[in-house]
């Protein structure tokens, strides 16, 4: 292998990055909360740009904060090869989701640079803005805009869901401007052909690699996510005085909706179908007040979008029955319904060949989690490298990947970027 990767440095930088967090220390592990455009996120971005500039890499930041770190190639007329991931983290997350692909990507650029052989094509590391849906309710904001699958008008008007109680919620346009990211959102769009290829390194977020003792996973496709919001309006009142037969309790109706979601996925789906109601906002939210309004967010995914559609139809018909039975009104808003992505055969082959050459064991696998790669697939051929994570645990403070696993993944990413950028 020509380019040397410093696994200890990657680990050290991951630990440094984990300090940019808005969360109390956790006994469960290294808890990280880093919501997009908060002070922690902005400070982490500044820190990362500092590392990149110290290496002499050119840095560009677009209107939504997507950040591009570039190692120039010998032939600037050729499209670059790109890698990247995200550093935003959902509340009480761990320190490896997304970050391994960013810090590992930076290490890959450094390793290629110090190998002494300038790549033919430029190699770019992308830090994508808001892969997590925490703040604006939709995941992969930066890559959706880049690929043009989310219009600038719709994106700019997205509402900040994390506004404190009583505070007027701001739009994405207001929040990004305050964070220092200005300019038309249309300028974030990249046309097909802008990149030759894109490869993302990520923790598996599932148990298969660890269970079967494989070093790396080679992703062949990414399952299709969808998400919806429901508002359930009933009739509230005094918890002592409103008689049980007269109630139209919105939270009781919401409970039935949640169970209908679970039932529909289990009965109509397969092992590839997953449905989660992950948030529930209760109004007015007092112990002695009957809930009059509830807001739910549903995350529904499948490798087959038609089956996902059938599950959603079943949920809708159960919802209609719940409305009638409980005398409540339930409105549905579509947030996103995405298509699955297939990884490029040539990239899958390059990853597989590099793994064999490096003596790493591997397996082909589907990504059930979504990633910015899902949207990069709309503008160039894509691939993903997974590394094992302990117990398959993710989106929790006890998320963990070994230094050895991170080093393997970074080494493999480096090899693949070297091959792709030389063609
Ligand atoms: C990404 O964080 C996902 O929810 O798949
Ligand atoms: Mn995540
Ligand atoms: Mn992620």
Tab-separated table of C-alpha atoms and ligand atoms in Angstrom:
chain	number	residue	atom	x	y	z
A	1	UNK	CA	0.000	0.000	0.000
A	2	UNK	CA	1.351	3.388	-0.946
A	3	UNK	CA	-0.573	5.818	1.248
A	4	UNK	CA	-0.104	5.464	5.000
A	5	UNK	CA	-3.038	6.114	7.317
A	6	UNK	CA	-2.494	7.162	10.937
A	7	UNK	CA	-5.302	5.365	12.811
A	8	UNK	CA	-4.251	6.788	16.181
A	9	UNK	CA	-4.565	10.316	14.810
A	10	UNK	CA	-8.056	9.567	13.464
A	11	UNK	CA	-9.071	8.238	16.898
A	12	UNK	CA	-7.580	11.288	18.629
A	13	UNK	CA	-9.404	13.670	16.303
A	14	UNK	CA	-12.686	11.801	16.746
A	15	UNK	CA	-12.284	12.284	20.499
A	16	UNK	CA	-11.553	15.993	20.025
A	17	UNK	CA	-14.602	16.363	17.797
A	18	UNK	CA	-16.761	14.655	20.439
A	19	UNK	CA	-16.002	17.548	22.810
A	20	UNK	CA	-18.122	19.890	20.665
A	21	UNK	CA	-21.354	18.800	22.267
A	22	UNK	CA	-24.334	20.233	24.042
A	23	UNK	CA	-24.994	17.446	26.487
A	24	UNK	CA	-24.205	16.382	30.010
A	25	UNK	CA	-21.597	13.628	30.396
A	26	UNK	CA	-23.250	10.221	30.238
A	27	UNK	CA	-22.453	7.081	32.214
A	28	UNK	CA	-23.447	5.093	29.106
A	29	UNK	CA	-20.567	6.282	26.930
A	30	UNK	CA	-19.488	9.433	25.104
A	31	UNK	CA	-22.792	11.227	24.645
A	32	UNK	CA	-22.880	13.751	21.825
A	33	UNK	CA	-25.623	16.211	20.883
A	34	UNK	CA	-24.583	18.465	18.031
A	35	UNK	CA	-27.557	19.945	16.275
A	36	UNK	CA	-26.910	21.761	13.014
A	37	UNK	CA	-26.056	25.485	13.238
A	38	UNK	CA	-25.830	25.493	17.041
A	39	UNK	CA	-22.688	26.971	18.604
A	40	UNK	CA	-21.284	23.451	19.038
A	41	UNK	CA	-21.800	22.614	15.373
A	42	UNK	CA	-20.286	25.912	14.228
A	43	UNK	CA	-17.284	25.534	16.540
A	44	UNK	CA	-16.727	21.974	15.292
A	45	UNK	CA	-16.816	23.205	11.680
A	46	UNK	CA	-14.238	25.908	12.464
A	47	UNK	CA	-12.018	23.303	14.113
A	48	UNK	CA	-12.273	20.981	11.097
A	49	UNK	CA	-11.552	23.766	8.608
A	50	UNK	CA	-8.493	24.654	10.714
A	51	UNK	CA	-7.199	21.077	10.354
A	52	UNK	CA	-7.785	21.149	6.605
A	53	UNK	CA	-6.115	24.519	6.104
A	54	UNK	CA	-3.132	23.399	8.175
A	55	UNK	CA	-2.608	20.737	5.476
A	56	UNK	CA	-2.863	23.324	2.710
A	57	UNK	CA	-6.180	21.985	1.357
A	58	UNK	CA	-8.493	24.495	-0.337
A	59	UNK	CA	-11.799	24.980	1.494
A	60	UNK	CA	-15.115	26.115	0.000
A	61	UNK	CA	-18.370	26.562	1.918
A	62	UNK	CA	-21.726	26.813	0.121
A	63	UNK	CA	-24.892	28.733	1.010
A	64	UNK	CA	-26.243	26.028	3.318
A	65	UNK	CA	-22.886	25.304	4.972
A	66	UNK	CA	-21.890	22.215	2.985
A	67	UNK	CA	-18.093	22.341	3.246
A	68	UNK	CA	-15.728	21.111	0.517
A	69	UNK	CA	-12.093	20.334	1.339
A	70	UNK	CA	-10.003	19.755	-1.759
A	71	UNK	CA	-6.752	18.045	-2.588
A	72	UNK	CA	-5.968	19.252	-6.118
A	73	UNK	CA	-5.357	16.736	-8.887
A	74	UNK	CA	-2.800	16.820	-11.664
A	75	UNK	CA	-5.475	17.425	-14.292
A	76	UNK	CA	-7.902	20.144	-13.083
A	77	UNK	CA	-10.079	19.609	-16.165
A	78	UNK	CA	-11.216	16.220	-14.805
A	79	UNK	CA	-14.153	15.828	-12.418
A	80	UNK	CA	-13.069	15.206	-8.826
A	81	UNK	CA	-13.668	12.050	-6.835
A	82	UNK	CA	-15.431	12.824	-3.554
A	83	UNK	CA	-15.922	11.358	-0.107
A	84	UNK	CA	-17.608	12.719	3.001
A	85	UNK	CA	-20.276	12.434	5.652
A	86	UNK	CA	-21.765	14.524	8.472
A	87	UNK	CA	-20.833	15.790	11.927
A	88	UNK	CA	-24.284	16.744	13.203
A	89	UNK	CA	-25.573	14.382	15.869
A	90	UNK	CA	-29.107	13.742	17.141
A	91	UNK	CA	-29.830	14.348	20.841
A	92	UNK	CA	-27.930	11.900	23.061
A	93	UNK	CA	-26.136	10.246	20.179
A	94	UNK	CA	-22.691	8.676	20.082
A	95	UNK	CA	-19.399	9.943	18.695
A	96	UNK	CA	-18.969	7.812	15.550
A	97	UNK	CA	-22.081	8.274	13.379
A	98	UNK	CA	-20.998	10.405	10.406
A	99	UNK	CA	-17.820	11.612	12.073
A	100	UNK	CA	-15.813	8.524	11.045
A	101	UNK	CA	-16.486	9.395	7.399
A	102	UNK	CA	-15.436	13.013	7.910
A	103	UNK	CA	-12.300	12.500	9.994
A	104	UNK	CA	-11.470	9.286	8.100
A	105	UNK	CA	-11.977	11.236	4.865
A	106	UNK	CA	-9.626	13.992	6.008
A	107	UNK	CA	-7.041	11.366	6.935
A	108	UNK	CA	-7.432	9.788	3.479
A	109	UNK	CA	-6.719	13.152	1.816
A	110	UNK	CA	-3.675	13.628	4.058
A	111	UNK	CA	-2.436	10.099	3.325
A	112	UNK	CA	-2.810	10.574	-0.438
A	113	UNK	CA	-1.030	13.926	-0.246
A	114	UNK	CA	1.902	12.564	1.746
A	115	UNK	CA	2.228	9.463	-0.463
A	116	UNK	CA	4.050	11.786	-2.855
A	117	UNK	CA	1.985	10.790	-5.902
A	118	UNK	CA	-0.383	13.542	-6.986
A	119	UNK	CA	-3.730	12.021	-8.014
A	120	UNK	CA	-4.863	12.605	-11.580
A	121	UNK	CA	-8.274	13.796	-10.395
A	122	UNK	CA	-8.814	16.081	-7.435
A	123	UNK	CA	-10.093	14.384	-4.273
A	124	UNK	CA	-12.702	16.281	-2.244
A	125	UNK	CA	-13.962	15.714	1.269
A	126	UNK	CA	-17.525	16.972	1.810
A	127	UNK	CA	-18.973	17.819	5.205
A	128	UNK	CA	-22.720	17.697	4.554
A	129	UNK	CA	-25.027	20.036	6.446
A	130	UNK	CA	-27.788	18.483	8.546
A	131	UNK	CA	-27.796	14.829	7.638
A	132	UNK	CA	-29.946	14.415	10.736
A	133	UNK	CA	-33.544	15.657	10.682
A	134	UNK	CA	-33.473	16.997	14.258
A	135	UNK	CA	-33.644	20.710	13.532
A	136	UNK	CA	-35.596	21.076	10.283
A	137	UNK	CA	-37.551	17.814	10.259
A	138	UNK	CA	-35.936	16.374	7.136
A	139	UNK	CA	-32.689	14.408	6.866
A	140	UNK	CA	-29.854	14.942	4.360
A	141	UNK	CA	-30.650	18.606	3.854
A	142	UNK	CA	-27.245	19.489	2.369
A	143	UNK	CA	-27.093	16.565	-0.051
A	144	UNK	CA	-30.752	16.950	-1.083
A	145	UNK	CA	-30.042	20.544	-2.055
A	146	UNK	CA	-26.841	19.565	-3.825
A	147	UNK	CA	-28.671	16.936	-5.863
A	148	UNK	CA	-31.653	19.203	-6.506
A	149	UNK	CA	-34.195	16.829	-4.969
A	150	UNK	CA	-35.380	19.541	-2.567
A	151	UNK	CA	-36.304	22.899	-4.042
A	152	UNK	CA	-34.587	25.982	-2.685
A	153	UNK	CA	-37.955	27.598	-1.930
A	154	UNK	CA	-39.186	24.627	0.091
A	155	UNK	CA	-35.827	24.243	1.868
A	156	UNK	CA	-35.501	27.916	2.770
A	157	UNK	CA	-38.939	27.909	4.364
A	158	UNK	CA	-38.381	24.820	6.531
A	159	UNK	CA	-39.205	25.588	10.145
A	160	UNK	CA	-36.765	25.203	13.031
A	161	UNK	CA	-38.436	22.507	15.128
A	162	UNK	CA	-36.061	23.010	18.043
A	163	UNK	CA	-37.277	26.525	18.939
A	164	UNK	CA	-37.737	26.798	22.686
A	165	UNK	CA	-41.284	26.914	24.101
A	166	UNK	CA	-42.755	30.378	23.618
A	167	UNK	CA	-40.060	31.404	21.127
A	168	UNK	CA	-41.124	32.171	17.539
A	169	UNK	CA	-39.775	29.409	15.296
A	170	UNK	CA	-37.403	30.622	12.583
A	171	UNK	CA	-37.010	29.367	9.043
A	172	UNK	CA	-33.924	27.637	7.661
A	173	UNK	CA	-33.152	30.812	5.732
A	174	UNK	CA	-33.173	32.842	8.955
A	175	UNK	CA	-31.144	30.291	10.908
A	176	UNK	CA	-28.487	29.748	8.212
A	177	UNK	CA	-28.066	33.486	7.690
A	178	UNK	CA	-27.562	34.019	11.417
A	179	UNK	CA	-24.986	31.208	11.339
A	180	UNK	CA	-23.088	33.033	8.577
A	181	UNK	CA	-24.205	30.996	5.537
A	182	UNK	CA	-25.643	33.362	2.981
A	183	UNK	CA	-26.397	33.423	-0.731
A	184	UNK	CA	-29.110	31.800	-2.832
A	185	UNK	CA	-29.859	28.180	-1.966
A	186	UNK	CA	-30.043	27.479	-5.716
A	187	UNK	CA	-26.258	27.967	-5.795
A	188	UNK	CA	-25.783	24.780	-3.731
A	189	UNK	CA	-26.957	22.651	-6.677
A	190	UNK	CA	-24.328	20.468	-8.350
A	191	UNK	CA	-24.989	19.061	-11.782
A	192	UNK	CA	-24.545	15.423	-12.778
A	193	UNK	CA	-20.934	15.062	-13.842
A	194	UNK	CA	-19.664	17.549	-11.257
A	195	UNK	CA	-18.132	14.581	-9.433
A	196	UNK	CA	-16.778	11.470	-11.128
A	197	UNK	CA	-17.666	9.288	-8.126
A	198	UNK	CA	-18.601	9.525	-4.454
A	199	UNK	CA	-17.678	7.070	-1.650
A	200	UNK	CA	-18.789	7.402	1.991
A	201	UNK	CA	-17.190	5.684	4.988
A	202	UNK	CA	-19.601	5.045	7.880
A	203	UNK	CA	-20.184	2.784	10.863
A	204	UNK	CA	-22.597	-0.038	10.016
A	205	UNK	CA	-25.199	0.940	12.658
A	206	UNK	CA	-26.306	-2.715	12.595
A	207	UNK	CA	-24.942	-5.982	14.030
A	208	UNK	CA	-23.919	-8.045	10.992
A	209	UNK	CA	-20.210	-7.253	10.581
A	210	UNK	CA	-19.413	-7.719	14.252
A	211	UNK	CA	-21.532	-10.864	14.516
A	212	UNK	CA	-19.890	-12.506	11.509
A	213	UNK	CA	-16.391	-11.223	12.296
A	214	UNK	CA	-15.928	-9.296	9.026
A	215	UNK	CA	-13.619	-6.310	8.747
A	216	UNK	CA	-15.710	-4.212	6.375
A	217	UNK	CA	-19.073	-4.076	4.663
A	218	UNK	CA	-19.463	-3.098	1.021
A	219	UNK	CA	-22.828	-1.463	0.476
A	220	UNK	CA	-24.736	-2.455	-2.649
A	221	UNK	CA	-27.902	-0.399	-2.073
A	222	UNK	CA	-29.525	1.993	0.384
A	223	UNK	CA	-33.102	1.493	1.587
A	224	UNK	CA	-35.700	4.150	0.841
A	225	UNK	CA	-36.779	6.395	3.725
A	226	UNK	CA	-40.050	8.265	4.063
A	227	UNK	CA	-41.427	10.433	6.790
A	228	UNK	CA	-44.760	11.954	7.674
A	229	UNK	CA	-46.259	14.213	10.334
A	230	UNK	CA	-49.653	13.719	11.897
A	231	UNK	CA	-51.640	16.224	13.910
A	232	UNK	CA	-54.438	14.733	15.984
A	233	UNK	CA	-57.061	17.167	17.213
A	234	UNK	CA	-59.505	16.110	19.881
A	235	UNK	CA	-61.210	17.935	22.693
A	236	UNK	CA	-59.397	18.924	25.870
A	237	UNK	CA	-60.411	20.130	29.284
A	238	UNK	CA	-60.064	19.669	33.015
A	239	UNK	CA	-58.673	16.268	33.971
A	240	UNK	CA	-60.907	16.100	37.000
A	241	UNK	CA	-64.107	17.535	35.615
A	242	UNK	CA	-64.336	16.283	32.027
A	243	UNK	CA	-66.287	13.030	32.304
A	244	UNK	CA	-64.852	9.911	30.669
A	245	UNK	CA	-67.797	9.266	28.309
A	246	UNK	CA	-67.526	12.854	26.991
A	247	UNK	CA	-63.856	12.758	26.128
A	248	UNK	CA	-62.150	12.939	22.730
A	249	UNK	CA	-58.637	12.571	24.100
A	250	UNK	CA	-56.063	13.280	21.371
A	251	UNK	CA	-53.302	11.335	23.136
A	252	UNK	CA	-55.459	8.196	23.437
A	253	UNK	CA	-56.143	8.470	19.688
A	254	UNK	CA	-52.407	9.004	19.048
A	255	UNK	CA	-51.638	5.829	21.007
A	256	UNK	CA	-53.901	3.901	18.655
A	257	UNK	CA	-52.171	5.478	15.649
A	258	UNK	CA	-48.760	4.409	16.987
A	259	UNK	CA	-49.948	0.829	17.469
A	260	UNK	CA	-51.523	0.839	13.988
A	261	UNK	CA	-48.132	1.858	12.565
A	262	UNK	CA	-46.414	-1.045	14.302
A	263	UNK	CA	-49.119	-3.531	13.303
A	264	UNK	CA	-49.139	-2.473	9.643
A	265	UNK	CA	-45.348	-2.799	9.325
A	266	UNK	CA	-45.366	-6.200	11.019
A	267	UNK	CA	-48.259	-7.672	9.075
A	268	UNK	CA	-47.669	-6.199	5.599
A	269	UNK	CA	-43.910	-5.685	5.644
A	270	UNK	CA	-40.920	-8.004	5.645
A	271	UNK	CA	-37.706	-7.894	7.662
A	272	UNK	CA	-36.756	-5.017	5.341
A	273	UNK	CA	-39.706	-2.893	6.512
A	274	UNK	CA	-39.260	-0.635	9.535
A	275	UNK	CA	-41.678	1.908	10.992
A	276	UNK	CA	-41.043	4.195	13.949
A	277	UNK	CA	-42.985	6.972	15.633
A	278	UNK	CA	-40.080	8.785	17.256
A	279	UNK	CA	-41.608	12.027	18.467
A	280	UNK	CA	-44.847	12.871	20.195
A	281	UNK	CA	-45.762	16.416	21.185
A	282	UNK	CA	-48.701	16.760	23.545
A	283	UNK	CA	-50.730	19.966	23.914
A	284	UNK	CA	-51.194	21.529	26.383
A	285	UNK	CA	-48.907	19.045	28.177
A	286	UNK	CA	-50.093	19.309	31.779
A	287	UNK	CA	-50.827	16.384	34.072
A	288	UNK	CA	-54.262	17.737	34.968
A	289	UNK	CA	-55.367	18.604	31.442
A	290	UNK	CA	-56.944	16.255	28.890
A	291	UNK	CA	-54.730	16.405	25.732
A	292	UNK	CA	-56.538	18.284	22.963
A	293	UNK	CA	-53.833	18.094	20.330
A	294	UNK	CA	-50.928	15.745	19.574
A	295	UNK	CA	-48.253	15.903	16.888
A	296	UNK	CA	-46.481	12.704	15.805
A	297	UNK	CA	-43.587	12.104	13.421
A	298	UNK	CA	-43.424	8.776	11.577
A	299	UNK	CA	-40.268	7.357	9.978
A	300	UNK	CA	-41.088	4.535	7.521
A	301	UNK	CA	-38.478	2.727	5.444
A	302	UNK	CA	-38.206	-0.225	3.128
A	303	UNK	CA	-35.838	-1.568	0.520
A	304	UNK	CA	-38.940	-1.763	-1.726
A	305	UNK	CA	-40.801	1.554	-2.011
A	306	UNK	CA	-43.954	-0.170	-3.364
A	307	UNK	CA	-44.214	-2.280	-0.243
A	308	UNK	CA	-43.580	0.852	1.814
A	309	UNK	CA	-46.552	2.388	-0.033
A	310	UNK	CA	-48.787	-0.573	0.828
A	311	UNK	CA	-47.853	-0.291	4.510
A	312	UNK	CA	-48.609	3.442	4.407
A	313	UNK	CA	-52.002	2.782	2.785
A	314	UNK	CA	-52.850	0.364	5.594
A	315	UNK	CA	-51.806	2.939	8.202
A	316	UNK	CA	-54.052	5.514	6.515
A	317	UNK	CA	-57.081	3.256	6.543
A	318	UNK	CA	-56.554	2.452	10.244
A	319	UNK	CA	-56.260	6.191	10.880
A	320	UNK	CA	-59.601	6.821	9.171
A	321	UNK	CA	-61.200	4.232	11.471
A	322	UNK	CA	-59.583	5.803	14.563
A	323	UNK	CA	-60.969	9.226	13.563
A	324	UNK	CA	-64.486	7.862	13.372
A	325	UNK	CA	-64.275	5.764	16.492
A	326	UNK	CA	-62.763	8.495	18.675
A	327	UNK	CA	-64.300	11.607	17.143
A	328	UNK	CA	-60.934	13.218	16.459
A	329	UNK	CA	-59.496	14.863	13.343
A	330	UNK	CA	-56.182	13.562	12.045
A	331	UNK	CA	-54.254	15.419	9.357
A	332	UNK	CA	-51.235	14.019	7.554
A	333	UNK	CA	-48.342	15.981	6.063
A	334	UNK	CA	-45.788	14.355	3.809
A	335	UNK	CA	-42.218	15.300	4.715
A	336	UNK	CA	-40.334	13.097	2.256
A	337	UNK	CA	-40.786	9.890	0.258
A	338	UNK	CA	-37.442	8.944	-1.254
A	339	UNK	CA	-36.388	6.271	-3.692
A	340	UNK	CA	-33.699	3.683	-2.861
A	341	UNK	CA	-30.219	4.017	-4.340
A	342	UNK	CA	-28.080	1.350	-5.991
A	343	UNK	CA	-24.330	1.639	-5.617
A	344	UNK	CA	-22.209	1.829	-8.769
A	345	UNK	CA	-20.915	-1.548	-9.915
A	346	UNK	CA	-17.475	-0.191	-10.718
A	347	UNK	CA	-17.139	1.355	-7.238
A	348	UNK	CA	-18.395	-1.803	-5.543
A	349	UNK	CA	-15.761	-3.690	-7.561
A	350	UNK	CA	-13.043	-1.193	-6.628
A	351	UNK	CA	-13.878	-1.455	-2.905
A	352	UNK	CA	-14.032	-5.228	-3.090
A	353	UNK	CA	-10.706	-5.439	-4.970
A	354	UNK	CA	-9.001	-3.075	-2.534
A	355	UNK	CA	-10.308	-5.096	0.440
A	356	UNK	CA	-8.905	-8.320	-1.025
A	357	UNK	CA	-5.553	-6.643	-1.754
A	358	UNK	CA	-5.394	-5.335	1.818
A	359	UNK	CA	-6.255	-8.750	3.281
A	360	UNK	CA	-9.512	-7.487	4.816
A	361	UNK	CA	-12.537	-9.763	5.037
A	362	UNK	CA	-15.722	-8.230	3.678
A	363	UNK	CA	-19.354	-8.830	2.808
A	364	UNK	CA	-21.857	-7.139	0.524
A	365	UNK	CA	-24.739	-5.535	2.367
A	366	UNK	CA	-27.748	-3.235	2.174
A	367	UNK	CA	-27.720	-0.004	4.160
A	368	UNK	CA	-30.933	0.247	6.125
A	369	UNK	CA	-29.971	3.613	7.532
A	370	UNK	CA	-29.975	6.543	5.125
A	371	UNK	CA	-26.897	8.557	4.318
A	372	UNK	CA	-25.997	11.541	2.134
A	373	UNK	CA	-24.871	8.915	-0.386
A	374	UNK	CA	-28.576	8.292	-1.099
A	375	UNK	CA	-28.791	11.751	-2.685
A	376	UNK	CA	-25.279	11.870	-4.147
A	377	UNK	CA	-26.458	8.842	-6.167
A	378	UNK	CA	-28.637	11.252	-8.151
A	379	UNK	CA	-25.604	13.101	-9.515
A	380	UNK	CA	-22.827	10.476	-9.751
A	381	UNK	CA	-22.045	6.791	-9.198
A	382	UNK	CA	-21.716	6.070	-5.465
A	383	UNK	CA	-20.369	3.520	-3.013
A	384	UNK	CA	-20.179	3.030	0.752
A	385	UNK	CA	-17.767	1.305	3.109
A	386	UNK	CA	-19.110	0.146	6.477
A	387	UNK	CA	-17.043	-0.720	9.534
A	388	UNK	CA	-18.346	-2.742	12.494
A	389	UNK	CA	-19.850	-1.050	15.536
A	390	UNK	CA	-20.265	-2.767	18.882
A	391	UNK	CA	-23.552	-4.643	19.206
A	392	UNK	CA	-24.862	-2.823	16.151
A	393	UNK	CA	-25.691	0.067	18.461
A	394	UNK	CA	-26.078	3.583	17.040
A	395	UNK	CA	-27.905	6.838	17.836
A	396	UNK	CA	-26.991	6.138	21.470
A	397	UNK	CA	-24.089	7.291	23.683
A	398	UNK	CA	-22.739	3.721	23.889
A	399	UNK	CA	-22.180	3.630	20.109
A	400	UNK	CA	-18.610	2.313	19.723
A	401	UNK	CA	-16.134	1.385	17.004
A	402	UNK	CA	-12.603	0.104	17.667
A	403	UNK	CA	-9.492	1.998	16.572
A	404	UNK	CA	-8.634	-1.065	14.506
A	405	UNK	CA	-11.985	-0.952	12.703
A	406	UNK	CA	-11.680	2.780	12.090
A	407	UNK	CA	-8.133	2.299	10.767
A	408	UNK	CA	-9.278	-0.492	8.435
A	409	UNK	CA	-12.090	1.644	7.086
A	410	UNK	CA	-9.863	4.680	6.613
A	411	UNK	CA	-7.148	2.610	4.933
A	412	UNK	CA	-9.683	1.046	2.568
A	413	UNK	CA	-11.241	4.436	1.781
A	414	UNK	CA	-7.769	5.782	1.021
A	415	UNK	CA	-7.013	2.895	-1.326
A	416	UNK	CA	-10.332	3.266	-3.128
A	417	UNK	CA	-9.953	7.045	-3.515
A	418	UNK	CA	-6.414	6.479	-4.809
A	419	UNK	CA	-7.653	4.023	-7.433
A	420	UNK	CA	-10.669	6.114	-8.494
A	421	UNK	CA	-8.709	9.361	-8.672
A	422	UNK	CA	-6.059	7.819	-10.861
A	423	UNK	CA	-8.558	6.863	-13.600
B	1	LIG	C1	-29.663	8.519	9.651
B	1	LIG	O1	-29.261	9.065	10.662
B	1	LIG	C2	-30.789	7.655	9.654
B	1	LIG	O2	-31.715	7.922	10.458
B	1	LIG	O3	-30.790	6.681	8.889
B	2	LIG	MN1	-27.494	9.280	12.347
B	3	LIG	MN1	-24.860	8.968	9.791
